[in-house]
Short mmCIF file of C-alpha atoms and ligand atoms in Angstrom, two decimals:
data_model
loop_
_atom_site.label_atom_id
_atom_site.label_comp_id
_atom_site.label_asym_id
_atom_site.label_seq_id
_atom_site.Cartn_x
_atom_site.Cartn_y
_atom_site.Cartn_z
CA MET V 10 21.97 -25.57 -18.30
CA LEU V 11 20.85 -22.75 -16.04
CA GLU V 12 17.39 -22.81 -14.56
CA LEU V 13 15.57 -20.70 -12.00
CA ARG V 14 13.28 -22.91 -9.94
CA GLU V 15 10.92 -21.93 -7.16
CA ALA V 16 11.57 -23.55 -3.77
CA ASN V 17 9.74 -26.88 -3.72
CA LEU V 18 9.48 -30.12 -1.78
CA ALA V 19 11.06 -32.34 -4.43
CA ASP V 20 14.33 -30.37 -4.27
CA ALA V 21 14.31 -30.14 -0.46
CA GLU V 22 17.60 -31.96 0.13
CA ALA V 23 19.69 -29.67 -2.14
CA GLU V 24 17.82 -26.58 -0.95
CA TRP V 25 18.58 -27.46 2.67
CA ARG V 26 22.32 -27.88 1.99
CA PHE V 27 22.40 -24.53 0.21
CA VAL V 28 20.41 -22.52 2.77
CA ARG V 29 22.38 -24.03 5.66
CA GLU V 30 25.58 -22.56 4.19
CA MET V 31 24.15 -19.12 3.38
CA PRO V 32 25.39 -16.40 5.75
CA GLU V 33 22.89 -14.72 8.03
CA ASP V 34 23.39 -11.35 6.37
CA GLU V 35 25.65 -10.62 3.44
CA ASN V 36 25.44 -7.42 1.43
CA GLY V 37 21.97 -6.83 2.82
CA LEU V 38 20.42 -10.16 1.84
CA THR V 39 19.36 -11.86 5.03
CA ASN V 40 18.99 -15.57 5.64
CA ALA V 41 16.68 -16.50 8.51
CA TRP V 42 18.07 -20.07 8.57
CA PRO V 43 21.89 -20.13 8.67
CA GLY V 44 23.20 -23.49 9.89
CA VAL V 45 19.67 -24.91 9.96
CA SER V 46 19.33 -28.64 10.71
CA ARG V 47 17.77 -30.94 8.12
CA GLU V 48 14.80 -31.52 10.43
CA ASP V 49 14.18 -27.82 11.00
CA PHE V 50 14.54 -27.06 7.31
CA LEU V 51 11.88 -29.62 6.42
CA ALA V 52 9.58 -28.82 9.35
CA ARG V 53 9.88 -25.03 9.43
CA ALA V 54 12.11 -23.26 6.87
CA LEU V 55 10.79 -24.79 3.66
CA PRO V 56 7.11 -24.67 4.71
CA GLN V 57 7.65 -21.00 5.56
CA MET V 58 9.15 -20.29 2.13
CA LEU V 59 6.17 -21.98 0.48
CA ASP V 60 3.76 -20.09 2.76
CA PHE V 61 5.36 -16.72 2.06
CA ALA V 62 5.27 -17.34 -1.69
CA ALA V 63 1.54 -18.06 -1.46
CA GLY V 64 0.91 -15.13 0.89
CA ARG V 65 0.00 -17.43 3.82
CA ASN V 66 0.93 -16.82 7.48
CA LEU V 67 2.77 -13.61 6.70
CA PRO V 68 4.04 -11.69 9.72
CA GLU V 69 2.52 -8.22 10.15
CA GLY V 70 3.86 -5.81 7.53
CA TYR V 71 5.33 -8.50 5.22
CA VAL V 72 4.36 -8.84 1.57
CA PRO V 73 4.36 -12.22 -0.21
CA GLU V 74 7.81 -13.35 -1.32
CA THR V 75 8.76 -16.07 -3.80
CA SER V 76 12.09 -17.80 -3.11
CA CYS V 77 13.83 -19.29 -6.12
CA PHE V 78 17.06 -21.19 -6.55
CA LEU V 79 19.38 -20.88 -9.54
CA TRP V 80 20.45 -24.30 -10.72
CA ASP V 81 23.39 -25.09 -12.97
CA GLY V 82 22.68 -28.68 -13.93
CA ASP V 83 22.07 -30.43 -10.60
CA THR V 84 23.89 -27.87 -8.46
CA ILE V 85 22.30 -24.86 -6.74
CA VAL V 86 24.53 -21.81 -7.25
CA GLY V 87 22.36 -19.01 -5.87
CA GLN V 88 19.12 -17.86 -4.31
CA PHE V 89 16.90 -15.20 -5.86
CA ARG V 90 13.83 -13.76 -4.12
CA ILE V 91 10.94 -11.71 -5.44
CA ARG V 92 8.81 -9.55 -3.12
CA HIS V 93 5.44 -9.40 -4.88
CA TRP V 94 4.74 -5.70 -4.42
CA LEU V 95 6.08 -2.65 -2.63
CA CYS V 96 5.05 -1.59 0.83
CA GLU V 97 6.49 1.68 2.11
CA SER V 98 9.51 0.08 3.77
CA LEU V 99 10.36 -1.88 0.60
CA ARG V 100 9.83 1.18 -1.61
CA THR V 101 12.53 3.10 0.24
CA GLY V 102 14.50 0.02 1.25
CA ALA V 103 15.28 -3.42 -0.14
CA GLY V 104 12.82 -3.26 -3.06
CA HIS V 105 11.40 -6.20 -5.01
CA ILE V 106 14.41 -8.41 -5.68
CA GLY V 107 17.21 -9.75 -3.51
CA TYR V 108 19.82 -12.34 -4.46
CA PHE V 109 22.79 -14.30 -3.27
CA VAL V 110 25.34 -16.24 -5.29
CA ALA V 111 27.46 -18.71 -3.30
CA LYS V 112 31.16 -17.79 -3.06
CA PRO V 113 32.63 -20.53 -5.30
CA PHE V 114 30.33 -19.46 -8.13
CA ARG V 115 30.96 -15.71 -8.10
CA GLY V 116 32.54 -13.85 -11.01
CA LYS V 117 31.24 -16.43 -13.49
CA GLY V 118 28.16 -14.63 -14.81
CA TYR V 119 25.67 -16.49 -12.59
CA GLY V 120 24.47 -13.26 -10.98
CA THR V 121 23.73 -11.62 -14.32
CA GLU V 122 21.97 -14.63 -15.78
CA GLY V 123 20.12 -15.37 -12.53
CA LEU V 124 18.87 -11.80 -12.30
CA ARG V 125 17.81 -11.91 -15.97
CA LEU V 126 15.65 -14.97 -15.22
CA THR V 127 14.34 -13.39 -12.00
CA VAL V 128 13.36 -10.15 -13.75
CA ALA V 129 11.52 -12.19 -16.41
CA ALA V 130 9.66 -14.09 -13.67
CA ALA V 131 8.85 -10.84 -11.87
CA HIS V 132 7.07 -9.49 -14.97
CA ASP V 133 4.27 -11.96 -14.23
CA ILE V 134 4.14 -11.24 -10.49
CA VAL V 135 4.91 -7.60 -9.72
CA PRO V 136 2.26 -4.95 -10.55
CA GLU V 137 4.49 -1.87 -10.34
CA GLU V 138 5.86 -0.30 -13.55
CA GLU V 139 9.46 -0.73 -12.39
CA LEU V 140 11.34 -3.27 -10.29
CA TYR V 141 13.16 -1.77 -7.31
CA LEU V 142 16.54 -3.10 -6.21
CA ARG V 143 19.11 -1.90 -3.73
CA VAL V 144 22.83 -2.55 -3.54
CA ASN V 145 25.64 -1.54 -1.19
CA ARG V 146 28.06 1.02 -2.61
CA ASP V 147 30.95 -1.28 -1.71
CA ASN V 148 29.55 -4.07 -3.89
CA PRO V 149 30.35 -2.92 -7.45
CA ALA V 150 30.07 -6.45 -8.84
CA SER V 151 26.41 -6.65 -7.85
CA LEU V 152 25.75 -3.14 -9.15
CA ARG V 153 27.21 -4.24 -12.51
CA VAL V 154 24.88 -7.24 -12.55
CA MET V 155 21.91 -4.88 -12.15
CA LEU V 156 23.12 -2.43 -14.80
CA LYS V 157 23.70 -5.29 -17.26
CA ASN V 158 20.05 -6.18 -16.76
CA GLY V 159 18.85 -2.74 -17.82
CA GLY V 160 19.06 -1.17 -14.36
CA ARG V 161 19.37 2.55 -13.85
CA ILE V 162 20.52 4.24 -10.67
CA ALA V 163 17.49 6.24 -9.50
CA ALA V 164 18.94 7.44 -6.20
CA GLN V 165 21.88 6.95 -3.87
CA ASP V 166 22.98 7.75 -0.34
CA ALA V 167 26.15 7.27 1.68
CA GLU V 168 25.77 3.47 1.73
CA LYS V 169 23.51 2.35 -1.08
CA PHE V 170 22.55 2.65 -4.70
CA TYR V 171 18.83 2.37 -5.46
CA VAL V 172 18.37 0.77 -8.85
CA ARG V 173 15.28 0.35 -11.02
CA ILE V 174 14.59 -2.00 -13.90
CA ALA V 175 11.60 -1.60 -16.24
CA ASN V 176 8.77 -4.05 -15.56
CA PRO V 177 6.70 -4.38 -18.76
CA GLY V 178 4.01 -7.03 -18.99
CA ARG V 179 0.32 -7.85 -19.40
CA GLY V 180 -1.85 -5.59 -17.33
CA ARG V 181 0.69 -2.76 -17.75
CA TYR V 182 2.64 -1.89 -20.91
CA PRO V 183 4.48 -3.89 -23.59
CA SER V 184 8.26 -4.25 -23.63
CA ARG V 185 10.31 -2.10 -25.98
CA ALA V 186 10.76 -5.02 -28.40
CA GLU V 187 7.05 -5.87 -28.34
CA ALA V 188 6.06 -2.21 -28.90
CA GLU V 189 8.43 -1.97 -31.88
CA ARG V 190 6.91 -5.14 -33.30
CA ILE V 191 3.38 -3.75 -32.84
CA LEU V 192 4.27 -0.51 -34.68
CA ALA V 193 6.12 -2.34 -37.48
CA GLU V 194 3.09 -4.53 -38.05
CA ALA V 195 0.70 -1.56 -37.98
CA GLU V 196 2.50 0.90 -40.24
CA PRO V 197 1.98 -0.85 -43.63
CA ARG V 198 -1.76 -1.04 -42.90
CA ASN V 199 -2.02 2.74 -43.08
CA PRO V 200 1.24 4.16 -44.44
CA GLY V 201 1.94 7.76 -43.55
CA PRO V 202 4.08 10.09 -41.49
CA TRP V 203 2.50 8.89 -38.22
CA GLY V 204 5.02 6.04 -37.86
CA ASP V 205 8.03 8.34 -37.75
CA HIS V 206 6.10 10.92 -35.75
CA SER V 207 5.58 8.13 -33.18
CA ARG V 208 9.29 7.22 -33.24
CA THR V 209 10.22 10.84 -32.58
CA ALA V 210 7.72 10.99 -29.71
CA ALA V 211 9.21 7.77 -28.26
CA HIS V 212 12.72 9.20 -28.44
CA CYS V 213 11.67 12.47 -26.77
CA ALA V 214 9.72 10.65 -24.06
CA GLU V 215 12.67 8.43 -23.22
CA ARG V 216 15.12 11.33 -23.04
CA ILE V 217 12.83 13.42 -20.83
CA ALA V 218 11.97 10.44 -18.60
CA LEU V 219 15.66 9.76 -17.97
CA ARG V 220 16.03 13.22 -16.48
CA SER V 221 12.66 13.42 -14.69
CA GLY V 222 12.75 10.30 -12.54
CA LEU V 223 10.30 8.38 -14.77
CA CYS V 224 10.84 4.94 -16.26
CA PRO V 225 12.59 5.52 -19.62
CA GLU V 226 11.43 2.22 -21.18
CA LYS V 227 7.80 2.80 -20.24
CA ALA V 228 8.01 6.38 -21.57
CA TYR V 229 9.55 5.17 -24.85
CA VAL V 230 6.88 2.50 -25.31
CA LEU V 231 4.01 4.89 -24.57
CA GLY V 232 5.44 7.44 -27.02
CA LEU V 233 5.80 4.77 -29.69
CA LEU V 234 2.22 3.53 -29.32
CA HIS V 235 0.23 6.70 -28.57
CA ASP V 236 -1.04 6.92 -32.17
CA ILE V 237 -1.35 3.15 -32.76
CA GLY V 238 -5.06 3.66 -33.51
CA ARG V 239 -3.90 4.87 -36.94
CA ARG V 240 -3.34 1.19 -37.72
CA PHE V 241 -7.06 1.00 -38.48
CA GLY V 242 -7.13 3.68 -41.18
CA LYS V 243 -7.34 7.40 -41.69
CA ARG V 244 -9.52 8.75 -38.92
CA HIS V 245 -9.35 11.85 -36.77
CA LEU V 246 -10.88 11.50 -33.30
CA GLY V 247 -11.51 7.87 -34.26
CA HIS V 248 -7.80 7.06 -33.91
CA VAL V 249 -8.17 7.72 -30.19
CA SER V 250 -10.90 5.15 -29.58
CA ASP V 251 -9.33 2.71 -32.09
CA GLY V 252 -6.00 2.87 -30.26
CA TYR V 253 -7.62 2.54 -26.85
CA ALA V 254 -9.67 -0.51 -27.88
CA TYR V 255 -6.67 -2.17 -29.57
CA MET V 256 -4.32 -1.79 -26.60
CA MET V 257 -7.01 -2.97 -24.17
CA ALA V 258 -7.58 -6.03 -26.37
CA LEU V 259 -3.84 -6.81 -26.25
CA GLY V 260 -3.87 -6.48 -22.44
CA TYR V 261 -1.87 -3.23 -22.07
CA PRO V 262 -4.04 -0.74 -20.15
CA ASP V 263 -1.18 1.76 -19.56
CA ALA V 264 -0.69 2.06 -23.33
CA ALA V 265 -4.46 2.16 -23.94
CA ARG V 266 -4.79 5.06 -21.57
CA ILE V 267 -2.15 7.07 -23.45
CA CYS V 268 -3.96 6.46 -26.77
CA LEU V 269 -6.79 8.33 -25.12
CA THR V 270 -5.15 11.03 -23.01
CA HIS V 271 -2.49 12.20 -25.51
CA SER V 272 -5.05 14.17 -27.54
CA PHE V 273 -6.62 15.98 -24.58
CA ASN V 274 -4.20 18.00 -22.54
CA GLU V 275 -7.18 19.64 -20.83
CA MET V 276 -8.69 16.18 -20.24
CA LYS V 277 -11.93 17.05 -21.97
CA LEU V 278 -13.33 16.03 -25.32
CA GLU V 279 -14.10 19.56 -26.41
CA GLY V 280 -10.41 20.43 -26.63
CA TYR V 281 -9.80 18.03 -29.52
CA VAL V 282 -8.12 19.58 -32.57
CA GLY V 283 -9.48 17.75 -35.62
CA ASN V 284 -12.67 16.21 -36.95
CA PHE V 285 -15.17 14.47 -34.72
CA ASP V 286 -15.59 11.33 -36.82
CA THR V 287 -16.52 8.86 -34.08
CA THR V 288 -19.74 6.89 -33.61
CA PRO V 289 -21.91 7.97 -30.66
CA GLU V 290 -20.66 4.89 -28.75
CA GLU V 291 -17.00 5.75 -29.39
CA THR V 292 -17.56 9.38 -28.41
CA GLU V 293 -19.23 8.28 -25.19
CA LEU V 294 -16.36 5.89 -24.40
CA ILE V 295 -13.80 8.68 -24.84
CA ARG V 296 -15.86 11.09 -22.76
CA GLU V 297 -16.36 8.58 -19.98
CA LYS V 298 -12.69 7.47 -19.80
CA LEU V 299 -11.49 11.09 -19.76
CA ARG V 300 -13.77 11.68 -16.79
CA GLU V 301 -12.32 8.68 -14.94
CA VAL V 302 -8.65 9.50 -15.47
CA THR V 303 -6.59 11.85 -13.34
CA PRO V 304 -3.59 12.66 -15.55
CA ASP V 305 -0.33 11.21 -14.27
CA ASP V 306 3.27 12.05 -15.22
CA TYR V 307 3.16 9.78 -18.26
CA ASP V 308 -0.06 11.36 -19.59
CA LEU V 309 1.56 14.79 -19.30
CA LEU V 310 4.83 13.58 -20.78
CA ILE V 311 3.26 12.13 -23.94
CA GLN V 312 1.02 15.19 -24.38
CA LEU V 313 4.18 17.28 -24.43
CA CYS V 314 6.07 14.90 -26.71
CA ASP V 315 3.15 14.78 -29.16
CA ALA V 316 3.38 18.57 -29.37
CA ILE V 317 7.07 18.60 -30.37
CA SER V 318 7.34 15.47 -32.55
CA GLY V 319 7.37 15.65 -36.32
CA ALA V 320 7.93 12.86 -38.82
CA GLU V 321 11.38 14.18 -39.61
CA GLY V 322 12.52 14.93 -36.10
CA VAL V 323 11.92 17.17 -33.13
CA MET V 324 10.05 20.42 -33.84
CA ASP V 325 9.85 23.71 -32.06
CA ILE V 326 6.63 23.57 -30.03
CA LEU V 327 5.40 26.89 -31.44
CA GLU V 328 6.13 25.84 -35.02
CA ARG V 329 4.34 22.54 -34.54
CA MET V 330 1.23 24.13 -33.00
CA SER V 331 1.19 26.77 -35.76
CA ASP V 332 1.44 23.98 -38.33
CA VAL V 333 -1.55 22.16 -36.79
CA LYS V 334 -3.45 25.46 -36.68
CA ARG V 335 -2.78 25.98 -40.39
CA ARG V 336 -3.95 22.49 -41.26
CA TYR V 337 -7.14 22.56 -39.19
CA GLY V 338 -7.89 26.28 -39.33
CA ALA V 339 -8.01 26.73 -35.55
CA TYR V 340 -6.23 25.80 -32.32
CA ASP V 341 -7.90 26.10 -28.94
CA PRO V 342 -5.99 28.92 -27.15
CA ALA V 343 -6.31 27.16 -23.78
CA LYS V 344 -4.74 24.01 -25.27
CA TRP V 345 -1.96 26.14 -26.76
CA GLU V 346 -1.20 27.64 -23.35
CA ARG V 347 -1.39 24.26 -21.71
CA ASN V 348 1.28 22.87 -24.05
CA LEU V 349 3.60 25.72 -23.14
CA ALA V 350 2.92 25.03 -19.47
CA LEU V 351 3.84 21.36 -19.98
CA LYS V 352 7.12 22.40 -21.55
CA ALA V 353 7.87 24.62 -18.56
CA LEU V 354 6.86 21.86 -16.13
CA PHE V 355 9.29 19.29 -17.54
CA GLU V 356 12.08 21.81 -17.99
CA GLU V 357 11.71 22.63 -14.31
CA ARG V 358 11.91 18.93 -13.41
CA MET V 359 14.90 18.29 -15.66
CA GLN V 360 16.60 21.57 -14.79
CA MET V 361 17.41 21.66 -18.48
CA ASP V 362 16.28 23.17 -21.77
CA LEU V 363 13.71 20.87 -23.42
CA TYR V 364 15.30 20.91 -26.88
CA GLU V 365 18.70 20.13 -25.48
CA ALA V 366 17.29 17.20 -23.52
CA VAL V 367 15.63 15.66 -26.59
CA GLU V 368 18.60 16.38 -28.91
CA LYS V 369 16.43 18.49 -31.21
CA ASP V 370 19.15 19.29 -33.72
CA ARG V 371 20.61 15.80 -33.86
CA PHE V 372 17.79 13.27 -33.70
CA HIS V 373 15.98 11.89 -36.74
CA PRO V 374 13.61 8.88 -36.69
CA ALA V 375 14.47 5.62 -38.47
CA GLY V 376 12.71 6.20 -41.79
CA TRP V 377 13.80 9.82 -42.19
CA SER V 378 16.88 9.36 -44.39
CA ASN V 379 14.92 7.21 -46.87
CA ARG V 380 12.68 10.04 -47.93
FE1 FE2 C 429 0.69 11.90 -32.02
#
């Protein structure tokens, strides 16, 4: 049975034997205690690991780091470390996670499974939306381990690949599976085209994110949940405050924020296309939050995706805006222009035609063929 266990006093004897044999630097993972004596391990190395995990006695410029060991039964096979957040040198360097599997245990899947457990543990520790990892170009086995755990290569240079893995969790955004569960539960409560519209938006967001340096899983999840306020019934502006309140209650502020910002590409209440059917309290909440928020890449991305996503697939942005204008009788010209500017912005980033990027002529959401 495999288990990832934080360094601890009860396991000190096995931890000492393992750390003593770890090389000082292999593939970029350093060991400050190669060949350490039992006495030194107990008096200095282990207390330091426990201190660093708790953020105590950190040297200048260090961030807290949790050291874990991967156990197969009663044998330690590897060490996995989690840096709790990024400082500038970690952001462009070693990132959040480093690991080492001892030689006799390599090529047996321990790296993949150990990283899977480490990534899961990091969801509760790391605040950033993605986990950063780095691997030497001449270490394809370790790169494969990262890719098998959902990693994507975000950058590379002559020596290294820089890999990122989505980091969903409470306080940020739900995982893909959790977001799909939330939508599936919500849809029957207020059946309508909004479910497939959301699936199209999720697809578009993921495709654009992949080519714009954003986290594809986060983009997908935010696209899928931007209209989740519709769970609570047929409302116009009300779906914005309903969605915001629901996502906040579930502990996902990044998703809550999108429920709010997706309808306001000018970031002001007056630009809303639709009926103002909110209570004075809800209206005030929307107004206040819009004032607080400076739109980030994900706000802009979902605003754009909302403007090209139909229930049957991807729409031409002009057709979709004309359709909304027909249904509501008017469309704020500034908002219209802003949507076109968003299209241009992401095409510039992707260096690609928007409709090609989102597979306009090929993609249809899940429920489409049933209609
Ligand atoms: Fe929408």
